[in-house]
PDB file of C-alpha atoms in Angstrom:
ATOM      1  CA  MET J 652     -29.427  10.351   8.923  1.00 56.00           C
ATOM      2  CA  SER J 653     -25.773   9.540   9.598  1.00 77.00           C
ATOM      3  CA  THR J 654     -23.083  10.082   6.977  1.00 87.00           C
ATOM      4  CA  PRO J 655     -22.240   6.812   5.174  1.00 93.00           C
ATOM      5  CA  ALA J 656     -18.923   5.208   6.051  1.00 94.00           C
ATOM      6  CA  PRO J 657     -16.867   4.152   3.002  1.00 97.00           C
ATOM      7  CA  ILE J 658     -16.346   0.451   2.382  1.00 98.00           C
ATOM      8  CA  VAL J 659     -12.900  -0.552   1.139  1.00 98.00           C
ATOM      9  CA  VAL J 660     -12.278  -3.795  -0.783  1.00 98.00           C
ATOM     10  CA  VAL J 661      -8.617  -4.733  -1.230  1.00 98.00           C
ATOM     11  CA  GLY J 662      -6.413  -7.751  -1.851  1.00 97.00           C
ATOM     12  CA  PRO J 663      -4.039  -9.189  -4.430  1.00 97.00           C
ATOM     13  CA  THR J 664      -4.775  -8.988  -8.116  1.00 96.00           C
ATOM     14  CA  GLY J 665      -6.963 -11.796  -9.387  1.00 96.00           C
ATOM     15  CA  THR J 666      -8.968 -12.365  -6.201  1.00 97.00           C
ATOM     16  CA  GLY J 667     -12.281 -11.027  -7.530  1.00 97.00           C
ATOM     17  CA  LYS J 668     -12.434  -7.591  -5.898  1.00 98.00           C
ATOM     18  CA  SER J 669     -14.440  -6.077  -8.759  1.00 97.00           C
ATOM     19  CA  GLU J 670     -17.047  -8.838  -8.668  1.00 97.00           C
ATOM     20  CA  LEU J 671     -17.474  -8.552  -4.914  1.00 98.00           C
ATOM     21  CA  SER J 672     -17.829  -4.784  -5.141  1.00 98.00           C
ATOM     22  CA  LEU J 673     -20.652  -5.159  -7.681  1.00 98.00           C
ATOM     23  CA  ASP J 674     -22.402  -7.705  -5.460  1.00 97.00           C
ATOM     24  CA  LEU J 675     -22.080  -5.433  -2.424  1.00 97.00           C
ATOM     25  CA  VAL J 676     -23.478  -2.393  -4.201  1.00 98.00           C
ATOM     26  CA  GLU J 677     -26.474  -4.403  -5.437  1.00 97.00           C
ATOM     27  CA  ARG J 678     -27.133  -5.891  -1.997  1.00 96.00           C
ATOM     28  CA  LEU J 679     -26.861  -2.479  -0.346  1.00 96.00           C
ATOM     29  CA  ALA J 680     -29.243  -0.982  -2.926  1.00 96.00           C
ATOM     30  CA  ASP J 681     -31.749  -3.774  -2.240  1.00 95.00           C
ATOM     31  CA  ALA J 682     -31.612  -2.737   1.416  1.00 93.00           C
ATOM     32  CA  GLY J 683     -32.402   0.865   0.500  1.00 94.00           C
ATOM     33  CA  ARG J 684     -28.837   2.097   0.781  1.00 95.00           C
ATOM     34  CA  PRO J 685     -27.411   3.556  -2.456  1.00 97.00           C
ATOM     35  CA  ALA J 686     -23.738   2.881  -3.130  1.00 98.00           C
ATOM     36  CA  GLU J 687     -21.267   3.553  -5.939  1.00 98.00           C
ATOM     37  CA  ILE J 688     -17.770   2.313  -6.777  1.00 98.00           C
ATOM     38  CA  VAL J 689     -14.546   4.322  -6.647  1.00 98.00           C
ATOM     39  CA  ASN J 690     -11.512   2.879  -8.425  1.00 98.00           C
ATOM     40  CA  ALA J 691      -8.242   2.474  -6.496  1.00 98.00           C
ATOM     41  CA  ASP J 692      -6.270   0.583  -9.162  1.00 97.00           C
ATOM     42  CA  ALA J 693      -3.541   2.856 -10.522  1.00 97.00           C
ATOM     43  CA  MET J 694      -3.482   1.347 -14.005  1.00 97.00           C
ATOM     44  CA  GLN J 695      -7.266   1.433 -14.406  1.00 98.00           C
ATOM     45  CA  LEU J 696      -7.024   5.213 -14.266  1.00 98.00           C
ATOM     46  CA  TYR J 697      -5.818   5.045 -17.883  1.00 98.00           C
ATOM     47  CA  ARG J 698      -8.066   5.277 -20.915  1.00 97.00           C
ATOM     48  CA  GLY J 699      -7.512   2.351 -23.258  1.00 97.00           C
ATOM     49  CA  MET J 700      -5.687   0.138 -20.759  1.00 98.00           C
ATOM     50  CA  ASP J 701      -8.489  -2.386 -20.473  1.00 98.00           C
ATOM     51  CA  ILE J 702      -7.464  -5.959 -21.226  1.00 98.00           C
ATOM     52  CA  GLY J 703      -4.175  -5.866 -19.342  1.00 97.00           C
ATOM     53  CA  THR J 704      -5.770  -4.338 -16.236  1.00 97.00           C
ATOM     54  CA  ALA J 705      -8.858  -6.594 -16.217  1.00 96.00           C
ATOM     55  CA  LYS J 706     -10.991  -3.453 -16.232  1.00 97.00           C
ATOM     56  CA  LEU J 707     -14.706  -4.164 -16.275  1.00 97.00           C
ATOM     57  CA  ALA J 708     -16.304  -3.226 -19.575  1.00 96.00           C
ATOM     58  CA  VAL J 709     -19.222  -0.806 -19.335  1.00 96.00           C
ATOM     59  CA  ASP J 710     -21.748  -3.599 -19.989  1.00 96.00           C
ATOM     60  CA  GLU J 711     -20.192  -5.631 -17.147  1.00 97.00           C
ATOM     61  CA  ARG J 712     -20.745  -2.930 -14.528  1.00 97.00           C
ATOM     62  CA  ARG J 713     -24.438  -3.801 -14.004  1.00 97.00           C
ATOM     63  CA  GLY J 714     -25.438  -0.168 -14.440  1.00 97.00           C
ATOM     64  CA  ILE J 715     -23.526   0.809 -11.298  1.00 98.00           C
ATOM     65  CA  PRO J 716     -21.670   4.157 -11.442  1.00 98.00           C
ATOM     66  CA  HIS J 717     -17.883   3.789 -11.344  1.00 98.00           C
ATOM     67  CA  HIS J 718     -15.643   6.728 -10.509  1.00 98.00           C
ATOM     68  CA  LEU J 719     -12.000   7.384 -11.458  1.00 98.00           C
ATOM     69  CA  LEU J 720     -11.862   4.942 -14.334  1.00 98.00           C
ATOM     70  CA  ASP J 721     -10.411   6.224 -17.630  1.00 97.00           C
ATOM     71  CA  VAL J 722      -9.325   9.628 -16.329  1.00 97.00           C
ATOM     72  CA  LEU J 723      -5.730   9.710 -17.655  1.00 97.00           C
ATOM     73  CA  ASP J 724      -4.160   9.544 -21.100  1.00 96.00           C
ATOM     74  CA  VAL J 725      -1.421   6.948 -21.499  1.00 96.00           C
ATOM     75  CA  THR J 726       1.114   9.727 -22.048  1.00 95.00           C
ATOM     76  CA  GLU J 727       0.523  11.007 -18.502  1.00 94.00           C
ATOM     77  CA  ASP J 728       2.173   9.783 -15.316  1.00 91.00           C
ATOM     78  CA  ALA J 729      -0.082   8.452 -12.571  1.00 93.00           C
ATOM     79  CA  THR J 730       0.895   9.764  -9.135  1.00 90.00           C
ATOM     80  CA  VAL J 731      -0.441   9.050  -5.684  1.00 90.00           C
ATOM     81  CA  ALA J 732      -0.250  12.745  -4.836  1.00 87.00           C
ATOM     82  CA  GLY J 733      -2.487  13.501  -7.811  1.00 92.00           C
ATOM     83  CA  TYR J 734      -4.884  10.645  -7.100  1.00 96.00           C
ATOM     84  CA  GLN J 735      -5.493  11.346  -3.420  1.00 95.00           C
ATOM     85  CA  PRO J 736      -7.368  14.668  -3.729  1.00 95.00           C
ATOM     86  CA  ARG J 737      -9.448  13.416  -6.658  1.00 97.00           C
ATOM     87  CA  ALA J 738     -10.508  10.277  -4.804  1.00 98.00           C
ATOM     88  CA  ARG J 739     -11.272  12.162  -1.608  1.00 97.00           C
ATOM     89  CA  HIS J 740     -13.324  14.719  -3.524  1.00 98.00           C
ATOM     90  CA  VAL J 741     -15.429  11.918  -5.026  1.00 98.00           C
ATOM     91  CA  ILE J 742     -15.858  10.232  -1.651  1.00 98.00           C
ATOM     92  CA  ASP J 743     -16.808  13.486   0.068  1.00 97.00           C
ATOM     93  CA  ALA J 744     -19.375  14.212  -2.644  1.00 98.00           C
ATOM     94  CA  LEU J 745     -20.903  10.729  -2.456  1.00 98.00           C
ATOM     95  CA  CYS J 746     -21.098  10.759   1.334  1.00 97.00           C
ATOM     96  CA  GLY J 747     -22.624  14.230   1.218  1.00 96.00           C
ATOM     97  CA  ASP J 748     -25.362  12.851  -1.026  1.00 97.00           C
ATOM     98  CA  GLY J 749     -26.004   9.906   1.288  1.00 96.00           C
ATOM     99  CA  ILE J 750     -24.310   7.431  -1.078  1.00 97.00           C
ATOM    100  CA  THR J 751     -21.888   4.842   0.288  1.00 97.00           C
ATOM    101  CA  PRO J 752     -18.537   4.872  -1.544  1.00 98.00           C
ATOM    102  CA  VAL J 753     -17.052   1.429  -2.185  1.00 98.00           C
ATOM    103  CA  LEU J 754     -13.331   1.990  -2.766  1.00 98.00           C
ATOM    104  CA  VAL J 755     -11.934  -0.951  -4.715  1.00 98.00           C
ATOM    105  CA  GLY J 756      -8.414  -1.779  -5.832  1.00 97.00           C
ATOM    106  CA  GLY J 757      -5.100  -3.419  -5.183  1.00 96.00           C
ATOM    107  CA  SER J 758      -2.730  -0.445  -5.453  1.00 96.00           C
ATOM    108  CA  GLY J 759      -1.687  -0.310  -1.803  1.00 94.00           C
ATOM    109  CA  LEU J 760      -0.200   3.157  -1.688  1.00 91.00           C
ATOM    110  CA  TYR J 761      -3.189   4.613  -3.541  1.00 95.00           C
ATOM    111  CA  VAL J 762      -5.627   3.021  -1.100  1.00 97.00           C
ATOM    112  CA  SER J 763      -3.568   4.132   1.897  1.00 95.00           C
ATOM    113  CA  SER J 764      -3.339   7.699   0.618  1.00 93.00           C
ATOM    114  CA  VAL J 765      -7.132   7.912   0.698  1.00 96.00           C
ATOM    115  CA  ILE J 766      -8.088   6.109   3.883  1.00 96.00           C
ATOM    116  CA  PHE J 767      -5.348   7.411   6.177  1.00 94.00           C
ATOM    117  CA  ALA J 768      -4.879  10.988   7.385  1.00 90.00           C
ATOM    118  CA  PHE J 769      -1.841  12.013   5.393  1.00 81.00           C
ATOM    119  CA  GLN J 770      -0.911  15.135   3.437  1.00 79.00           C
ATOM    120  CA  PHE J 771       1.635  14.850   0.646  1.00 75.00           C
ATOM    121  CA  PRO J 772       4.478  17.386   0.692  1.00 77.00           C
ATOM    122  CA  GLY J 773       4.600  19.858  -2.167  1.00 76.00           C
ATOM    123  CA  THR J 774       6.841  19.669  -5.189  1.00 80.00           C
ATOM    124  CA  ASP J 775       9.416  21.902  -6.862  1.00 81.00           C
ATOM    125  CA  PRO J 776       9.803  21.497 -10.635  1.00 83.00           C
ATOM    126  CA  LEU J 777      13.386  22.809 -10.590  1.00 87.00           C
ATOM    127  CA  VAL J 778      14.504  20.403  -7.861  1.00 86.00           C
ATOM    128  CA  ARG J 779      12.698  17.537  -9.557  1.00 86.00           C
ATOM    129  CA  ALA J 780      14.243  18.328 -12.952  1.00 88.00           C
ATOM    130  CA  ARG J 781      17.729  18.480 -11.447  1.00 92.00           C
ATOM    131  CA  LEU J 782      17.298  15.134  -9.677  1.00 91.00           C
ATOM    132  CA  GLU J 783      15.918  13.501 -12.805  1.00 89.00           C
ATOM    133  CA  GLY J 784      18.932  14.826 -14.699  1.00 92.00           C
ATOM    134  CA  GLU J 785      21.212  13.255 -12.094  1.00 90.00           C
ATOM    135  CA  LEU J 786      19.270  10.018 -12.401  1.00 90.00           C
ATOM    136  CA  GLU J 787      19.856   9.954 -16.129  1.00 88.00           C
ATOM    137  CA  ALA J 788      23.520  10.921 -15.820  1.00 91.00           C
ATOM    138  CA  ASP J 789      24.588   8.912 -12.761  1.00 90.00           C
ATOM    139  CA  GLY J 790      22.058   6.098 -12.546  1.00 89.00           C
ATOM    140  CA  ARG J 791      19.629   4.891  -9.920  1.00 90.00           C
ATOM    141  CA  GLY J 792      22.294   3.400  -7.666  1.00 92.00           C
ATOM    142  CA  SER J 793      23.984   6.726  -7.003  1.00 92.00           C
ATOM    143  CA  LEU J 794      20.745   8.396  -5.948  1.00 92.00           C
ATOM    144  CA  TYR J 795      19.749   5.419  -3.836  1.00 93.00           C
ATOM    145  CA  ARG J 796      23.056   5.553  -1.947  1.00 93.00           C
ATOM    146  CA  ARG J 797      22.458   9.237  -1.267  1.00 92.00           C
ATOM    147  CA  LEU J 798      18.979   8.468   0.051  1.00 91.00           C
ATOM    148  CA  HIS J 799      20.362   5.668   2.208  1.00 92.00           C
ATOM    149  CA  GLU J 800      22.856   8.073   3.764  1.00 91.00           C
ATOM    150  CA  LEU J 801      20.053  10.520   4.550  1.00 89.00           C
ATOM    151  CA  ASP J 802      17.642   7.969   6.020  1.00 89.00           C
ATOM    152  CA  PRO J 803      18.355   4.209   5.879  1.00 91.00           C
ATOM    153  CA  ALA J 804      14.824   3.362   7.037  1.00 88.00           C
ATOM    154  CA  VAL J 805      13.153   5.322   4.238  1.00 88.00           C
ATOM    155  CA  ALA J 806      15.604   3.873   1.705  1.00 91.00           C
ATOM    156  CA  ALA J 807      14.773   0.344   2.891  1.00 90.00           C
ATOM    157  CA  ARG J 808      11.037   0.968   2.566  1.00 86.00           C
ATOM    158  CA  ILE J 809      11.407   2.285  -0.980  1.00 90.00           C
ATOM    159  CA  GLY J 810      14.022  -0.220  -2.147  1.00 91.00           C
ATOM    160  CA  PRO J 811      16.841   0.296  -4.661  1.00 92.00           C
ATOM    161  CA  HIS J 812      14.797  -0.385  -7.823  1.00 87.00           C
ATOM    162  CA  ASN J 813      12.036   2.236  -7.770  1.00 87.00           C
ATOM    163  CA  ALA J 814      13.704   5.214  -9.453  1.00 88.00           C
ATOM    164  CA  ARG J 815      10.587   7.420  -9.349  1.00 84.00           C
ATOM    165  CA  ARG J 816      10.141   7.039  -5.603  1.00 87.00           C
ATOM    166  CA  ILE J 817      13.857   7.517  -4.950  1.00 92.00           C
ATOM    167  CA  VAL J 818      13.800  10.801  -6.850  1.00 91.00           C
ATOM    168  CA  ARG J 819      10.639  11.882  -5.033  1.00 88.00           C
ATOM    169  CA  ALA J 820      12.132  11.048  -1.621  1.00 89.00           C
ATOM    170  CA  LEU J 821      15.232  13.115  -2.372  1.00 90.00           C
ATOM    171  CA  GLU J 822      13.047  15.972  -3.592  1.00 88.00           C
ATOM    172  CA  ILE J 823      11.041  15.853  -0.353  1.00 88.00           C
ATOM    173  CA  ALA J 824      14.264  15.778   1.652  1.00 88.00           C
ATOM    174  CA  GLU J 825      15.408  19.003  -0.008  1.00 86.00           C
ATOM    175  CA  LEU J 826      12.047  20.692   0.520  1.00 83.00           C
ATOM    176  CA  THR J 827      11.333  19.572   4.084  1.00 84.00           C
ATOM    177  CA  GLY J 828      14.670  18.488   5.525  1.00 85.00           C
ATOM    178  CA  THR J 829      13.772  14.801   5.727  1.00 84.00           C
ATOM    179  CA  PRO J 830      12.662  12.164   3.195  1.00 81.00           C
ATOM    180  CA  ALA J 831      10.434  10.651   5.891  1.00 78.00           C
ATOM    181  CA  ALA J 832       7.982  13.546   5.398  1.00 72.00           C
ATOM    182  CA  GLY J 833       6.722  11.753   2.302  1.00 72.00           C
ATOM    183  CA  MET J 834       6.109   8.404   3.988  1.00 69.00           C
ATOM    184  CA  LEU J 835       2.977   7.151   5.669  1.00 70.00           C
ATOM    185  CA  PRO J 836       3.499   6.851   9.440  1.00 70.00           C
ATOM    186  CA  ASP J 837       3.843   3.371  10.916  1.00 68.00           C
ATOM    187  CA  GLU J 838       0.602   3.826  12.890  1.00 72.00           C
ATOM    188  CA  PRO J 839      -1.540   6.065  10.673  1.00 82.00           C
ATOM    189  CA  GLU J 840      -4.862   7.532  11.739  1.00 91.00           C
ATOM    190  CA  TYR J 841      -7.940   7.189   9.560  1.00 94.00           C
ATOM    191  CA  TRP J 842      -9.131  10.069   7.394  1.00 95.00           C
ATOM    192  CA  ARG J 843     -12.718   8.796   7.784  1.00 94.00           C
ATOM    193  CA  PRO J 844     -14.255   5.820   9.577  1.00 95.00           C
ATOM    194  CA  VAL J 845     -14.170   2.884   7.143  1.00 96.00           C
ATOM    195  CA  THR J 846     -14.883  -0.813   6.857  1.00 97.00           C
ATOM    196  CA  LEU J 847     -11.901  -2.688   5.434  1.00 98.00           C
ATOM    197  CA  ILE J 848     -12.435  -6.000   3.638  1.00 98.00           C
ATOM    198  CA  GLY J 849      -9.570  -8.030   2.185  1.00 98.00           C
ATOM    199  CA  LEU J 850      -9.773 -10.973  -0.209  1.00 98.00           C
ATOM    200  CA  GLN J 851      -7.249 -13.785  -0.137  1.00 97.00           C
ATOM    201  CA  LEU J 852      -6.618 -17.216  -1.624  1.00 97.00           C
ATOM    202  CA  PRO J 853      -4.121 -19.993  -0.907  1.00 96.00           C
ATOM    203  CA  ARG J 854      -0.904 -19.255  -2.795  1.00 94.00           C
ATOM    204  CA  GLU J 855      -1.153 -22.294  -5.076  1.00 96.00           C
ATOM    205  CA  GLU J 856      -4.720 -21.439  -6.060  1.00 97.00           C
ATOM    206  CA  LEU J 857      -3.880 -17.790  -6.641  1.00 97.00           C
ATOM    207  CA  THR J 858      -0.822 -18.680  -8.722  1.00 97.00           C
ATOM    208  CA  GLU J 859      -2.896 -20.912 -10.984  1.00 97.00           C
ATOM    209  CA  ARG J 860      -5.535 -18.223 -11.316  1.00 97.00           C
ATOM    210  CA  LEU J 861      -2.991 -15.504 -12.142  1.00 97.00           C
ATOM    211  CA  ASP J 862      -1.102 -17.575 -14.700  1.00 98.00           C
ATOM    212  CA  GLY J 863      -4.355 -18.393 -16.470  1.00 97.00           C
ATOM    213  CA  ARG J 864      -5.433 -14.771 -16.358  1.00 97.00           C
ATOM    214  CA  VAL J 865      -2.255 -13.615 -18.098  1.00 98.00           C
ATOM    215  CA  GLN J 866      -2.690 -16.194 -20.848  1.00 98.00           C
ATOM    216  CA  ARG J 867      -6.290 -15.081 -21.347  1.00 97.00           C
ATOM    217  CA  MET J 868      -5.129 -11.479 -21.722  1.00 98.00           C
ATOM    218  CA  TRP J 869      -2.976 -12.446 -24.680  1.00 98.00           C
ATOM    219  CA  ASP J 870      -5.806 -14.554 -26.086  1.00 98.00           C
ATOM    220  CA  ALA J 871      -8.204 -11.597 -25.709  1.00 97.00           C
ATOM    221  CA  GLY J 872      -6.054  -9.296 -27.827  1.00 98.00           C
ATOM    222  CA  LEU J 873      -3.619  -7.578 -25.476  1.00 98.00           C
ATOM    223  CA  LEU J 874      -1.088  -7.191 -28.293  1.00 97.00           C
ATOM    224  CA  ALA J 875      -3.560  -5.245 -30.427  1.00 98.00           C
ATOM    225  CA  GLU J 876      -4.458  -3.073 -27.445  1.00 98.00           C
ATOM    226  CA  VAL J 877      -0.796  -2.307 -26.732  1.00 98.00           C
ATOM    227  CA  ARG J 878      -0.064  -1.633 -30.405  1.00 97.00           C
ATOM    228  CA  GLY J 879      -2.775   1.019 -30.428  1.00 97.00           C
ATOM    229  CA  LEU J 880      -1.558   2.531 -27.166  1.00 97.00           C
ATOM    230  CA  MET J 881       2.010   2.698 -28.444  1.00 96.00           C
ATOM    231  CA  GLU J 882       0.746   4.762 -31.356  1.00 96.00           C
ATOM    232  CA  GLN J 883      -0.745   7.130 -28.777  1.00 96.00           C
ATOM    233  CA  GLY J 884       2.579   7.476 -26.949  1.00 95.00           C
ATOM    234  CA  LEU J 885       2.402   4.745 -24.306  1.00 95.00           C
ATOM    235  CA  LYS J 886       6.160   4.684 -23.767  1.00 89.00           C
ATOM    236  CA  ARG J 887       6.226   8.387 -22.895  1.00 90.00           C
ATOM    237  CA  SER J 888       4.651   7.611 -19.522  1.00 90.00           C
ATOM    238  CA  THR J 889       6.907   6.247 -16.800  1.00 85.00           C
ATOM    239  CA  THR J 890       3.904   4.565 -15.178  1.00 92.00           C
ATOM    240  CA  ALA J 891       1.643   3.356 -17.987  1.00 94.00           C
ATOM    241  CA  GLY J 892       4.583   2.325 -20.166  1.00 93.00           C
ATOM    242  CA  ARG J 893       6.028   0.135 -17.417  1.00 92.00           C
ATOM    243  CA  ALA J 894       2.790  -1.533 -16.325  1.00 96.00           C
ATOM    244  CA  ILE J 895       3.032  -5.287 -15.931  1.00 97.00           C
ATOM    245  CA  GLY J 896       1.891  -6.960 -19.144  1.00 97.00           C
ATOM    246  CA  TYR J 897       2.043  -3.778 -21.186  1.00 97.00           C
ATOM    247  CA  ALA J 898       5.826  -3.503 -21.050  1.00 96.00           C
ATOM    248  CA  GLN J 899       6.173  -7.185 -21.939  1.00 98.00           C
ATOM    249  CA  ALA J 900       3.675  -6.964 -24.805  1.00 98.00           C
ATOM    250  CA  ALA J 901       5.500  -3.897 -26.122  1.00 97.00           C
ATOM    251  CA  ALA J 902       8.776  -5.826 -25.987  1.00 97.00           C
ATOM    252  CA  GLN J 903       7.203  -8.647 -27.988  1.00 98.00           C
ATOM    253  CA  LEU J 904       5.889  -6.210 -30.577  1.00 97.00           C
ATOM    254  CA  SER J 905       9.346  -4.652 -30.980  1.00 96.00           C
ATOM    255  CA  GLY J 906      10.967  -8.067 -31.418  1.00 97.00           C
ATOM    256  CA  GLU J 907      12.861  -8.011 -28.128  1.00 97.00           C
ATOM    257  CA  CYS J 908      11.305 -11.286 -26.982  1.00 97.00           C
ATOM    258  CA  SER J 909       9.017 -14.058 -28.145  1.00 97.00           C
ATOM    259  CA  GLU J 910       5.377 -14.375 -27.183  1.00 97.00           C
ATOM    260  CA  SER J 911       6.101 -17.245 -24.819  1.00 97.00           C
ATOM    261  CA  GLU J 912       8.830 -15.190 -23.148  1.00 98.00           C
ATOM    262  CA  ALA J 913       6.544 -12.163 -22.819  1.00 98.00           C
ATOM    263  CA  ILE J 914       3.779 -14.258 -21.276  1.00 98.00           C
ATOM    264  CA  SER J 915       6.140 -16.077 -18.930  1.00 98.00           C
ATOM    265  CA  ASP J 916       7.730 -12.832 -17.759  1.00 98.00           C
ATOM    266  CA  THR J 917       4.318 -11.265 -17.185  1.00 98.00           C
ATOM    267  CA  GLN J 918       3.197 -14.275 -15.165  1.00 98.00           C
ATOM    268  CA  ARG J 919       6.338 -14.128 -13.033  1.00 97.00           C
ATOM    269  CA  LEU J 920       5.995 -10.386 -12.371  1.00 97.00           C
ATOM    270  CA  THR J 921       2.266 -10.702 -11.650  1.00 98.00           C
ATOM    271  CA  ARG J 922       2.916 -13.389  -9.046  1.00 97.00           C
ATOM    272  CA  ARG J 923       5.579 -11.224  -7.432  1.00 96.00           C
ATOM    273  CA  TYR J 924       3.266  -8.219  -7.442  1.00 96.00           C
ATOM    274  CA  ALA J 925       0.524 -10.252  -5.747  1.00 97.00           C
ATOM    275  CA  ARG J 926       2.955 -11.199  -2.973  1.00 96.00           C
ATOM    276  CA  ARG J 927       3.852  -7.535  -2.461  1.00 94.00           C
ATOM    277  CA  GLN J 928       0.169  -6.632  -2.299  1.00 96.00           C
ATOM    278  CA  MET J 929      -0.449  -9.209   0.422  1.00 96.00           C
ATOM    279  CA  SER J 930       2.523  -7.878   2.411  1.00 94.00           C
ATOM    280  CA  TRP J 931       1.195  -4.342   2.103  1.00 93.00           C
ATOM    281  CA  PHE J 932      -2.390  -5.035   3.116  1.00 96.00           C
ATOM    282  CA  ARG J 933      -1.409  -7.281   6.015  1.00 95.00           C
ATOM    283  CA  ARG J 934      -0.222  -4.106   7.723  1.00 92.00           C
ATOM    284  CA  TYR J 935      -3.794  -2.776   7.938  1.00 93.00           C
ATOM    285  CA  ARG J 936      -4.693  -3.396  11.550  1.00 90.00           C
ATOM    286  CA  ASP J 937      -8.479  -3.359  11.063  1.00 94.00           C
ATOM    287  CA  LEU J 938      -8.687  -5.369   7.852  1.00 96.00           C
ATOM    288  CA  HIS J 939     -11.181  -8.239   7.784  1.00 97.00           C
ATOM    289  CA  TRP J 940      -9.821 -11.057   5.594  1.00 98.00           C
ATOM    290  CA  LEU J 941     -12.240 -13.259   3.669  1.00 98.00           C
ATOM    291  CA  ASP J 942     -11.825 -16.329   1.481  1.00 97.00           C
ATOM    292  CA  ALA J 943     -12.168 -15.083  -2.105  1.00 97.00           C
ATOM    293  CA  ALA J 944     -13.474 -18.486  -3.218  1.00 96.00           C
ATOM    294  CA  SER J 945     -16.220 -18.739  -0.607  1.00 96.00           C
ATOM    295  CA  ALA J 946     -19.733 -19.268  -1.953  1.00 95.00           C
ATOM    296  CA  SER J 947     -21.044 -17.022   0.824  1.00 96.00           C
ATOM    297  CA  LEU J 948     -18.564 -14.201   0.149  1.00 97.00           C
ATOM    298  CA  PRO J 949     -21.100 -11.353  -0.353  1.00 96.00           C
ATOM    299  CA  ASP J 950     -23.057 -12.416   2.751  1.00 96.00           C
ATOM    300  CA  ASP J 951     -19.862 -12.675   4.788  1.00 96.00           C
ATOM    301  CA  ALA J 952     -18.788  -9.201   3.658  1.00 97.00           C
ATOM    302  CA  LEU J 953     -22.196  -7.695   4.455  1.00 96.00           C
ATOM    303  CA  GLU J 954     -22.093  -9.227   7.925  1.00 96.00           C
ATOM    304  CA  ILE J 955     -18.699  -7.596   8.539  1.00 96.00           C
ATOM    305  CA  ILE J 956     -19.995  -4.252   7.260  1.00 96.00           C
ATOM    306  CA  ALA J 957     -23.061  -4.376   9.511  1.00 94.00           C
ATOM    307  CA  ARG J 958     -21.035  -5.387  12.550  1.00 93.00           C
ATOM    308  CA  ASN J 959     -18.334  -2.785  11.977  1.00 91.00           C
ATOM    309  CA  GLU J 960     -20.777   0.042  11.291  1.00 88.00           C
ATOM    310  CA  GLY J 961     -22.719  -0.877  14.412  1.00 81.00           C
ATOM    311  CA  GLN J 962     -19.515  -0.306  16.353  1.00 68.00           C
ATOM    312  CA  LEU J 963     -18.791   2.946  14.508  1.00 58.00           C
ATOM    313  CA  HIS J 964     -22.235   4.366  15.301  1.00 52.00           C
ATOM    314  CA  ARG J 965     -22.436   3.119  18.876  1.00 45.00           C
ATOM    315  CA  PRO J 966     -22.925   6.059  21.267  1.00 40.00           C
TER     316      PRO J 966
END
């Protein structure tokens, strides 16, 4: 019996990746092929971050095992370097047991860290602490200019606004001699053979869906969820505390903005994030795009899986 090849379901937020993954696992099980789901959404790693991440409740998971949900406290920082070995360990274990892993999520760097052959450089707490001190003292712009002088291409890929990645790139530069050592190559090789499925919608349809989703999050009690998480130390995490929707709800709770402003800002940032996700996943050369609104979506996905795996196993 051949080792199962992971199936990867990606696409912008709000396109129904979770629903498709459940359908695929059930269809595969009906065909005598056990499968389980592995989370690749960075914010769904957090315990208690449910409404704002559209995390499936336990009774919505159809009895299907889900891995790497609720594995971090909201006081912890989520990192790709920490996620990669955990996800690969789960996938190795599932494949070893003859179970097909279905990796699902829209966090592009997290997905890429798993499916492509890439090893993250190490870290040095002293170097990191010094750079974070410089960030606090001199600001993000100063560190970004330094990174740009070292490697303009890496600086352009990271952008001037992501302080955490700027600090990490400078740390890697000190440890390895180049910040590029921490970047995925332009033409990465696969860690394992995979089938890549992407979901997409016309922009106008996706925008309407995302705006409605944000409103429903507030209606479903996002403020109460965030209030409880703030009591647990939500703002101590540079990742959880800045998550889209959570930061805006926290600002509303502290009186920094009105509810309408918080919702509007979350909608705007969610739309922008969806555009960035599409740009990221379009770079996957073997990705099979499907219409997220198609009535035959599960059948279309299964056809792609069968065709791709036939090519993978061809002698």
